[in-house]
C-alpha atoms as a PDB file:
ATOM      1  CA  UNK A   1     184.613 -77.821  -0.852  1.00  0.00           C
ATOM      2  CA  UNK A   2     182.401 -79.391  -3.459  1.00  0.00           C
ATOM      3  CA  UNK A   3     183.203 -82.810  -4.866  1.00  0.00           C
ATOM      4  CA  UNK A   4     184.293 -81.660  -8.576  1.00  0.00           C
ATOM      5  CA  UNK A   5     186.555 -78.788  -6.986  1.00  0.00           C
ATOM      6  CA  UNK A   6     188.451 -81.460  -4.748  1.00  0.00           C
ATOM      7  CA  UNK A   7     189.037 -83.529  -7.616  1.00  0.00           C
ATOM      8  CA  UNK A   8     190.072 -80.729  -9.931  1.00  0.00           C
ATOM      9  CA  UNK A   9     192.524 -79.844  -7.320  1.00  0.00           C
ATOM     10  CA  UNK A  10     194.241 -83.073  -7.604  1.00  0.00           C
ATOM     11  CA  UNK A  11     194.313 -83.159 -11.546  1.00  0.00           C
ATOM     12  CA  UNK A  12     197.403 -82.330 -13.356  1.00  0.00           C
ATOM     13  CA  UNK A  13     197.786 -80.484 -16.550  1.00  0.00           C
ATOM     14  CA  UNK A  14     197.521 -83.709 -18.694  1.00  0.00           C
ATOM     15  CA  UNK A  15     194.520 -84.762 -17.009  1.00  0.00           C
ATOM     16  CA  UNK A  16     196.068 -87.755 -15.166  1.00  0.00           C
ATOM     17  CA  UNK A  17     195.074 -88.006 -11.621  1.00  0.00           C
ATOM     18  CA  UNK A  18     197.719 -86.983  -9.147  1.00  0.00           C
ATOM     19  CA  UNK A  19     197.986 -88.136  -5.548  1.00  0.00           C
ATOM     20  CA  UNK A  20     197.713 -85.181  -3.145  1.00  0.00           C
ATOM     21  CA  UNK A  21     200.905 -84.430  -1.310  1.00  0.00           C
ATOM     22  CA  UNK A  22     201.101 -85.903   1.978  1.00  0.00           C
ATOM     23  CA  UNK A  23     201.423 -83.846   4.917  1.00  0.00           C
ATOM     24  CA  UNK A  24     205.057 -82.927   5.870  1.00  0.00           C
ATOM     25  CA  UNK A  25     206.143 -85.140   8.755  1.00  0.00           C
ATOM     26  CA  UNK A  26     206.838 -83.410  11.915  1.00  0.00           C
ATOM     27  CA  UNK A  27     210.550 -83.381  12.732  1.00  0.00           C
ATOM     28  CA  UNK A  28     211.739 -85.460  15.498  1.00  0.00           C
ATOM     29  CA  UNK A  29     213.634 -83.837  18.136  1.00  0.00           C
ATOM     30  CA  UNK A  30     217.380 -83.802  17.070  1.00  0.00           C
ATOM     31  CA  UNK A  31     219.992 -85.667  18.952  1.00  0.00           C
ATOM     32  CA  UNK A  32     222.416 -82.869  18.276  1.00  0.00           C
ATOM     33  CA  UNK A  33     225.535 -82.377  20.349  1.00  0.00           C
ATOM     34  CA  UNK A  34     225.996 -85.559  22.069  1.00  0.00           C
ATOM     35  CA  UNK A  35     227.951 -83.428  24.881  1.00  0.00           C
ATOM     36  CA  UNK A  36     224.999 -81.123  25.376  1.00  0.00           C
ATOM     37  CA  UNK A  37     223.168 -82.861  27.927  1.00  0.00           C
ATOM     38  CA  UNK A  38     225.618 -85.048  29.725  1.00  0.00           C
ATOM     39  CA  UNK A  39     225.700 -86.697  32.976  1.00  0.00           C
ATOM     40  CA  UNK A  40     228.567 -87.357  35.398  1.00  0.00           C
ATOM     41  CA  UNK A  41     228.506 -90.870  34.448  1.00  0.00           C
ATOM     42  CA  UNK A  42     228.711 -90.104  30.861  1.00  0.00           C
ATOM     43  CA  UNK A  43     226.063 -92.752  30.012  1.00  0.00           C
ATOM     44  CA  UNK A  44     225.030 -91.353  26.798  1.00  0.00           C
ATOM     45  CA  UNK A  45     228.392 -91.221  25.231  1.00  0.00           C
ATOM     46  CA  UNK A  46     229.825 -93.606  22.410  1.00  0.00           C
ATOM     47  CA  UNK A  47     233.396 -94.202  21.878  1.00  0.00           C
ATOM     48  CA  UNK A  48     233.403 -91.957  18.675  1.00  0.00           C
ATOM     49  CA  UNK A  49     231.847 -89.036  20.829  1.00  0.00           C
ATOM     50  CA  UNK A  50     234.712 -89.368  23.462  1.00  0.00           C
ATOM     51  CA  UNK A  51     236.739 -86.244  23.802  1.00  0.00           C
ATOM     52  CA  UNK A  52     239.897 -88.300  23.503  1.00  0.00           C
ATOM     53  CA  UNK A  53     238.771 -89.855  20.397  1.00  0.00           C
ATOM     54  CA  UNK A  54     237.863 -86.607  18.667  1.00  0.00           C
ATOM     55  CA  UNK A  55     241.073 -84.980  19.776  1.00  0.00           C
ATOM     56  CA  UNK A  56     243.271 -87.651  18.433  1.00  0.00           C
ATOM     57  CA  UNK A  57     241.500 -87.820  15.236  1.00  0.00           C
ATOM     58  CA  UNK A  58     241.722 -83.896  14.564  1.00  0.00           C
ATOM     59  CA  UNK A  59     245.215 -83.940  15.716  1.00  0.00           C
ATOM     60  CA  UNK A  60     246.266 -86.949  13.363  1.00  0.00           C
ATOM     61  CA  UNK A  61     244.384 -85.253  10.555  1.00  0.00           C
ATOM     62  CA  UNK A  62     245.937 -81.794  11.307  1.00  0.00           C
ATOM     63  CA  UNK A  63     249.540 -83.180  11.496  1.00  0.00           C
ATOM     64  CA  UNK A  64     249.012 -85.005   8.107  1.00  0.00           C
ATOM     65  CA  UNK A  65     247.539 -82.088   6.307  1.00  0.00           C
ATOM     66  CA  UNK A  66     249.214 -78.953   7.764  1.00  0.00           C
ATOM     67  CA  UNK A  67     252.503 -80.089   9.876  1.00  0.00           C
ATOM     68  CA  UNK A  68     253.970 -82.820   7.791  1.00  0.00           C
ATOM     69  CA  UNK A  69     254.156 -80.675   4.626  1.00  0.00           C
ATOM     70  CA  UNK A  70     256.159 -78.061   5.847  1.00  0.00           C
ATOM     71  CA  UNK A  71     258.260 -80.243   8.075  1.00  0.00           C
ATOM     72  CA  UNK A  72     259.078 -82.356   5.027  1.00  0.00           C
ATOM     73  CA  UNK A  73     260.314 -79.220   2.976  1.00  0.00           C
ATOM     74  CA  UNK A  74     262.821 -78.934   5.876  1.00  0.00           C
ATOM     75  CA  UNK A  75     263.996 -82.511   5.937  1.00  0.00           C
ATOM     76  CA  UNK A  76     262.546 -82.968   9.297  1.00  0.00           C
ATOM     77  CA  UNK A  77     259.905 -85.198  10.961  1.00  0.00           C
ATOM     78  CA  UNK A  78     257.108 -83.471  13.098  1.00  0.00           C
ATOM     79  CA  UNK A  79     258.682 -84.365  16.270  1.00  0.00           C
ATOM     80  CA  UNK A  80     262.186 -82.734  15.071  1.00  0.00           C
ATOM     81  CA  UNK A  81     260.416 -79.571  13.746  1.00  0.00           C
ATOM     82  CA  UNK A  82     258.347 -79.087  17.055  1.00  0.00           C
ATOM     83  CA  UNK A  83     261.654 -79.494  19.276  1.00  0.00           C
ATOM     84  CA  UNK A  84     263.611 -77.099  16.863  1.00  0.00           C
ATOM     85  CA  UNK A  85     260.901 -74.841  17.079  1.00  0.00           C
ATOM     86  CA  UNK A  86     260.681 -74.936  20.902  1.00  0.00           C
ATOM     87  CA  UNK A  87     264.270 -74.369  21.193  1.00  0.00           C
ATOM     88  CA  UNK A  88     264.672 -71.592  18.588  1.00  0.00           C
ATOM     89  CA  UNK A  89     261.637 -69.727  20.350  1.00  0.00           C
ATOM     90  CA  UNK A  90     263.471 -70.186  23.823  1.00  0.00           C
ATOM     91  CA  UNK A  91     267.058 -69.796  22.516  1.00  0.00           C
ATOM     92  CA  UNK A  92     268.215 -72.762  24.958  1.00  0.00           C
ATOM     93  CA  UNK A  93     266.175 -75.112  27.035  1.00  0.00           C
ATOM     94  CA  UNK A  94     266.940 -77.974  29.391  1.00  0.00           C
ATOM     95  CA  UNK A  95     266.095 -81.255  28.290  1.00  0.00           C
ATOM     96  CA  UNK A  96     263.377 -81.758  30.944  1.00  0.00           C
ATOM     97  CA  UNK A  97     261.556 -78.629  29.850  1.00  0.00           C
ATOM     98  CA  UNK A  98     261.563 -79.809  26.096  1.00  0.00           C
ATOM     99  CA  UNK A  99     260.071 -83.167  27.239  1.00  0.00           C
ATOM    100  CA  UNK A 100     257.469 -81.298  29.010  1.00  0.00           C
ATOM    101  CA  UNK A 101     256.628 -78.620  26.341  1.00  0.00           C
ATOM    102  CA  UNK A 102     256.531 -81.210  23.533  1.00  0.00           C
ATOM    103  CA  UNK A 103     254.418 -83.703  25.299  1.00  0.00           C
ATOM    104  CA  UNK A 104     256.407 -86.428  23.974  1.00  0.00           C
ATOM    105  CA  UNK A 105     258.068 -89.135  25.918  1.00  0.00           C
ATOM    106  CA  UNK A 106     261.806 -88.731  26.891  1.00  0.00           C
ATOM    107  CA  UNK A 107     263.097 -91.435  24.539  1.00  0.00           C
ATOM    108  CA  UNK A 108     261.570 -89.757  21.401  1.00  0.00           C
ATOM    109  CA  UNK A 109     262.704 -86.416  22.474  1.00  0.00           C
ATOM    110  CA  UNK A 110     266.251 -87.766  22.872  1.00  0.00           C
ATOM    111  CA  UNK A 111     266.507 -89.397  19.740  1.00  0.00           C
ATOM    112  CA  UNK A 112     265.043 -86.527  17.875  1.00  0.00           C
ATOM    113  CA  UNK A 113     267.501 -84.028  19.557  1.00  0.00           C
ATOM    114  CA  UNK A 114     270.483 -86.454  18.686  1.00  0.00           C
ATOM    115  CA  UNK A 115     269.322 -86.259  14.925  1.00  0.00           C
ATOM    116  CA  UNK A 116     268.963 -82.322  15.056  1.00  0.00           C
ATOM    117  CA  UNK A 117     272.493 -82.399  16.728  1.00  0.00           C
ATOM    118  CA  UNK A 118     273.980 -84.436  14.111  1.00  0.00           C
ATOM    119  CA  UNK A 119     272.687 -82.046  11.449  1.00  0.00           C
ATOM    120  CA  UNK A 120     274.297 -79.096  13.418  1.00  0.00           C
ATOM    121  CA  UNK A 121     270.821 -77.432  14.118  1.00  0.00           C
ATOM    122  CA  UNK A 122     270.867 -77.497  17.922  1.00  0.00           C
ATOM    123  CA  UNK A 123     273.730 -77.928  20.400  1.00  0.00           C
ATOM    124  CA  UNK A 124     273.567 -80.183  23.513  1.00  0.00           C
ATOM    125  CA  UNK A 125     275.528 -79.453  26.749  1.00  0.00           C
ATOM    126  CA  UNK A 126     275.942 -81.760  29.642  1.00  0.00           C
ATOM    127  CA  UNK A 127     276.115 -79.932  32.671  1.00  0.00           C
ATOM    128  CA  UNK A 128     277.426 -81.449  35.960  1.00  0.00           C
ATOM    129  CA  UNK A 129     279.448 -84.696  36.462  1.00  0.00           C
ATOM    130  CA  UNK A 130     276.787 -86.845  38.217  1.00  0.00           C
ATOM    131  CA  UNK A 131     274.844 -89.820  36.445  1.00  0.00           C
ATOM    132  CA  UNK A 132     271.887 -87.386  36.585  1.00  0.00           C
ATOM    133  CA  UNK A 133     273.514 -84.448  34.762  1.00  0.00           C
ATOM    134  CA  UNK A 134     271.316 -81.835  33.220  1.00  0.00           C
ATOM    135  CA  UNK A 135     271.352 -81.711  29.463  1.00  0.00           C
ATOM    136  CA  UNK A 136     270.963 -78.094  27.994  1.00  0.00           C
ATOM    137  CA  UNK A 137     269.860 -77.601  24.211  1.00  0.00           C
ATOM    138  CA  UNK A 138     270.495 -74.591  22.339  1.00  0.00           C
ATOM    139  CA  UNK A 139     269.832 -73.291  18.820  1.00  0.00           C
ATOM    140  CA  UNK A 140     272.645 -73.014  16.279  1.00  0.00           C
ATOM    141  CA  UNK A 141     272.948 -70.657  13.668  1.00  0.00           C
ATOM    142  CA  UNK A 142     272.178 -73.250  11.048  1.00  0.00           C
ATOM    143  CA  UNK A 143     269.061 -74.096  13.357  1.00  0.00           C
ATOM    144  CA  UNK A 144     268.070 -70.705  13.342  1.00  0.00           C
ATOM    145  CA  UNK A 145     268.485 -70.260   9.738  1.00  0.00           C
ATOM    146  CA  UNK A 146     266.131 -73.357   9.180  1.00  0.00           C
ATOM    147  CA  UNK A 147     263.602 -72.329  11.649  1.00  0.00           C
ATOM    148  CA  UNK A 148     263.292 -68.811  10.257  1.00  0.00           C
ATOM    149  CA  UNK A 149     262.742 -70.198   6.632  1.00  0.00           C
ATOM    150  CA  UNK A 150     260.089 -72.578   7.783  1.00  0.00           C
ATOM    151  CA  UNK A 151     258.193 -70.725  10.632  1.00  0.00           C
ATOM    152  CA  UNK A 152     256.604 -68.328   8.008  1.00  0.00           C
ATOM    153  CA  UNK A 153     255.015 -71.274   5.881  1.00  0.00           C
ATOM    154  CA  UNK A 154     253.976 -72.955   9.261  1.00  0.00           C
ATOM    155  CA  UNK A 155     252.153 -69.771  10.332  1.00  0.00           C
ATOM    156  CA  UNK A 156     250.247 -69.528   6.992  1.00  0.00           C
ATOM    157  CA  UNK A 157     249.361 -73.322   7.138  1.00  0.00           C
ATOM    158  CA  UNK A 158     248.177 -72.929  10.468  1.00  0.00           C
ATOM    159  CA  UNK A 159     246.101 -69.697   9.850  1.00  0.00           C
ATOM    160  CA  UNK A 160     244.498 -71.439   6.821  1.00  0.00           C
ATOM    161  CA  UNK A 161     242.927 -74.136   9.278  1.00  0.00           C
ATOM    162  CA  UNK A 162     242.030 -71.654  11.884  1.00  0.00           C
ATOM    163  CA  UNK A 163     240.262 -69.426   9.270  1.00  0.00           C
ATOM    164  CA  UNK A 164     237.929 -72.537   8.468  1.00  0.00           C
ATOM    165  CA  UNK A 165     236.346 -71.421  11.832  1.00  0.00           C
ATOM    166  CA  UNK A 166     234.391 -68.216  12.473  1.00  0.00           C
ATOM    167  CA  UNK A 167     236.083 -65.659  14.789  1.00  0.00           C
ATOM    168  CA  UNK A 168     233.574 -66.642  17.478  1.00  0.00           C
ATOM    169  CA  UNK A 169     234.484 -70.459  16.961  1.00  0.00           C
ATOM    170  CA  UNK A 170     238.231 -69.641  17.207  1.00  0.00           C
ATOM    171  CA  UNK A 171     237.796 -67.618  20.387  1.00  0.00           C
ATOM    172  CA  UNK A 172     235.510 -70.430  22.087  1.00  0.00           C
ATOM    173  CA  UNK A 173     237.899 -73.063  20.838  1.00  0.00           C
ATOM    174  CA  UNK A 174     241.007 -71.439  22.376  1.00  0.00           C
ATOM    175  CA  UNK A 175     239.277 -70.862  25.839  1.00  0.00           C
ATOM    176  CA  UNK A 176     238.157 -74.292  25.810  1.00  0.00           C
ATOM    177  CA  UNK A 177     241.309 -75.999  24.859  1.00  0.00           C
ATOM    178  CA  UNK A 178     243.312 -73.801  27.440  1.00  0.00           C
ATOM    179  CA  UNK A 179     240.655 -74.899  30.165  1.00  0.00           C
ATOM    180  CA  UNK A 180     241.047 -78.443  29.285  1.00  0.00           C
ATOM    181  CA  UNK A 181     244.735 -78.502  29.447  1.00  0.00           C
ATOM    182  CA  UNK A 182     244.484 -76.630  32.716  1.00  0.00           C
ATOM    183  CA  UNK A 183     242.108 -79.590  34.078  1.00  0.00           C
ATOM    184  CA  UNK A 184     244.424 -82.278  32.843  1.00  0.00           C
ATOM    185  CA  UNK A 185     247.620 -80.644  34.335  1.00  0.00           C
ATOM    186  CA  UNK A 186     245.483 -80.118  37.806  1.00  0.00           C
ATOM    187  CA  UNK A 187     244.252 -83.665  37.711  1.00  0.00           C
ATOM    188  CA  UNK A 188     247.660 -85.448  37.804  1.00  0.00           C
ATOM    189  CA  UNK A 189     251.323 -84.498  37.449  1.00  0.00           C
ATOM    190  CA  UNK A 190     252.683 -84.384  33.950  1.00  0.00           C
ATOM    191  CA  UNK A 191     254.175 -88.165  33.577  1.00  0.00           C
ATOM    192  CA  UNK A 192     256.721 -86.672  31.208  1.00  0.00           C
ATOM    193  CA  UNK A 193     258.270 -84.665  34.015  1.00  0.00           C
ATOM    194  CA  UNK A 194     257.699 -87.315  36.633  1.00  0.00           C
ATOM    195  CA  UNK A 195     259.493 -90.216  34.671  1.00  0.00           C
ATOM    196  CA  UNK A 196     256.266 -92.042  33.537  1.00  0.00           C
ATOM    197  CA  UNK A 197     255.611 -92.857  30.092  1.00  0.00           C
ATOM    198  CA  UNK A 198     253.445 -90.333  27.930  1.00  0.00           C
ATOM    199  CA  UNK A 199     252.029 -90.840  24.591  1.00  0.00           C
ATOM    200  CA  UNK A 200     254.266 -89.709  21.566  1.00  0.00           C
ATOM    201  CA  UNK A 201     253.048 -86.313  20.050  1.00  0.00           C
ATOM    202  CA  UNK A 202     250.466 -85.990  22.548  1.00  0.00           C
ATOM    203  CA  UNK A 203     248.000 -88.462  20.937  1.00  0.00           C
ATOM    204  CA  UNK A 204     245.128 -89.914  23.226  1.00  0.00           C
END
């Protein structure tokens, strides 16, 4: 290309010289998902990429933005609502089953159930006369009514969060969560049912 044409190609309309654009940089290989290339030692993982960290962050955020608002409308804490919903779904449940299904520690479940009982939302029946007697929890008519009022709102809030994902993402995440739950249950006995400590509300 002649010199004058190369110069003209670099001139702007007002006659000022412009700097020819630099070639676009070659993009580096993206690090992408830190879980994609993972060795057994987890040597590439930082604490913010830990599964437990992300699950805890997401769980806490979902409780604040989704569960707390509709639990508050019923005058319940998140733990109380969860227990009420579990009992309402089953009709009645042993205390040990409530501890296991709620993924909360025994002390928290016991306190929440007593508060629900005081409000007339559940009934607690002690079975047997030994010190380790079985406690059976059942839903009351008032508890059923409150549950039936809150559940449609709860479903709507839960659906709104899930619909932020595509159908494919929802299907993959559901299968992945079930697989992880199975892995954890197979790795060790559930501490809630074995008498050991468990973290409240399933937080990591």
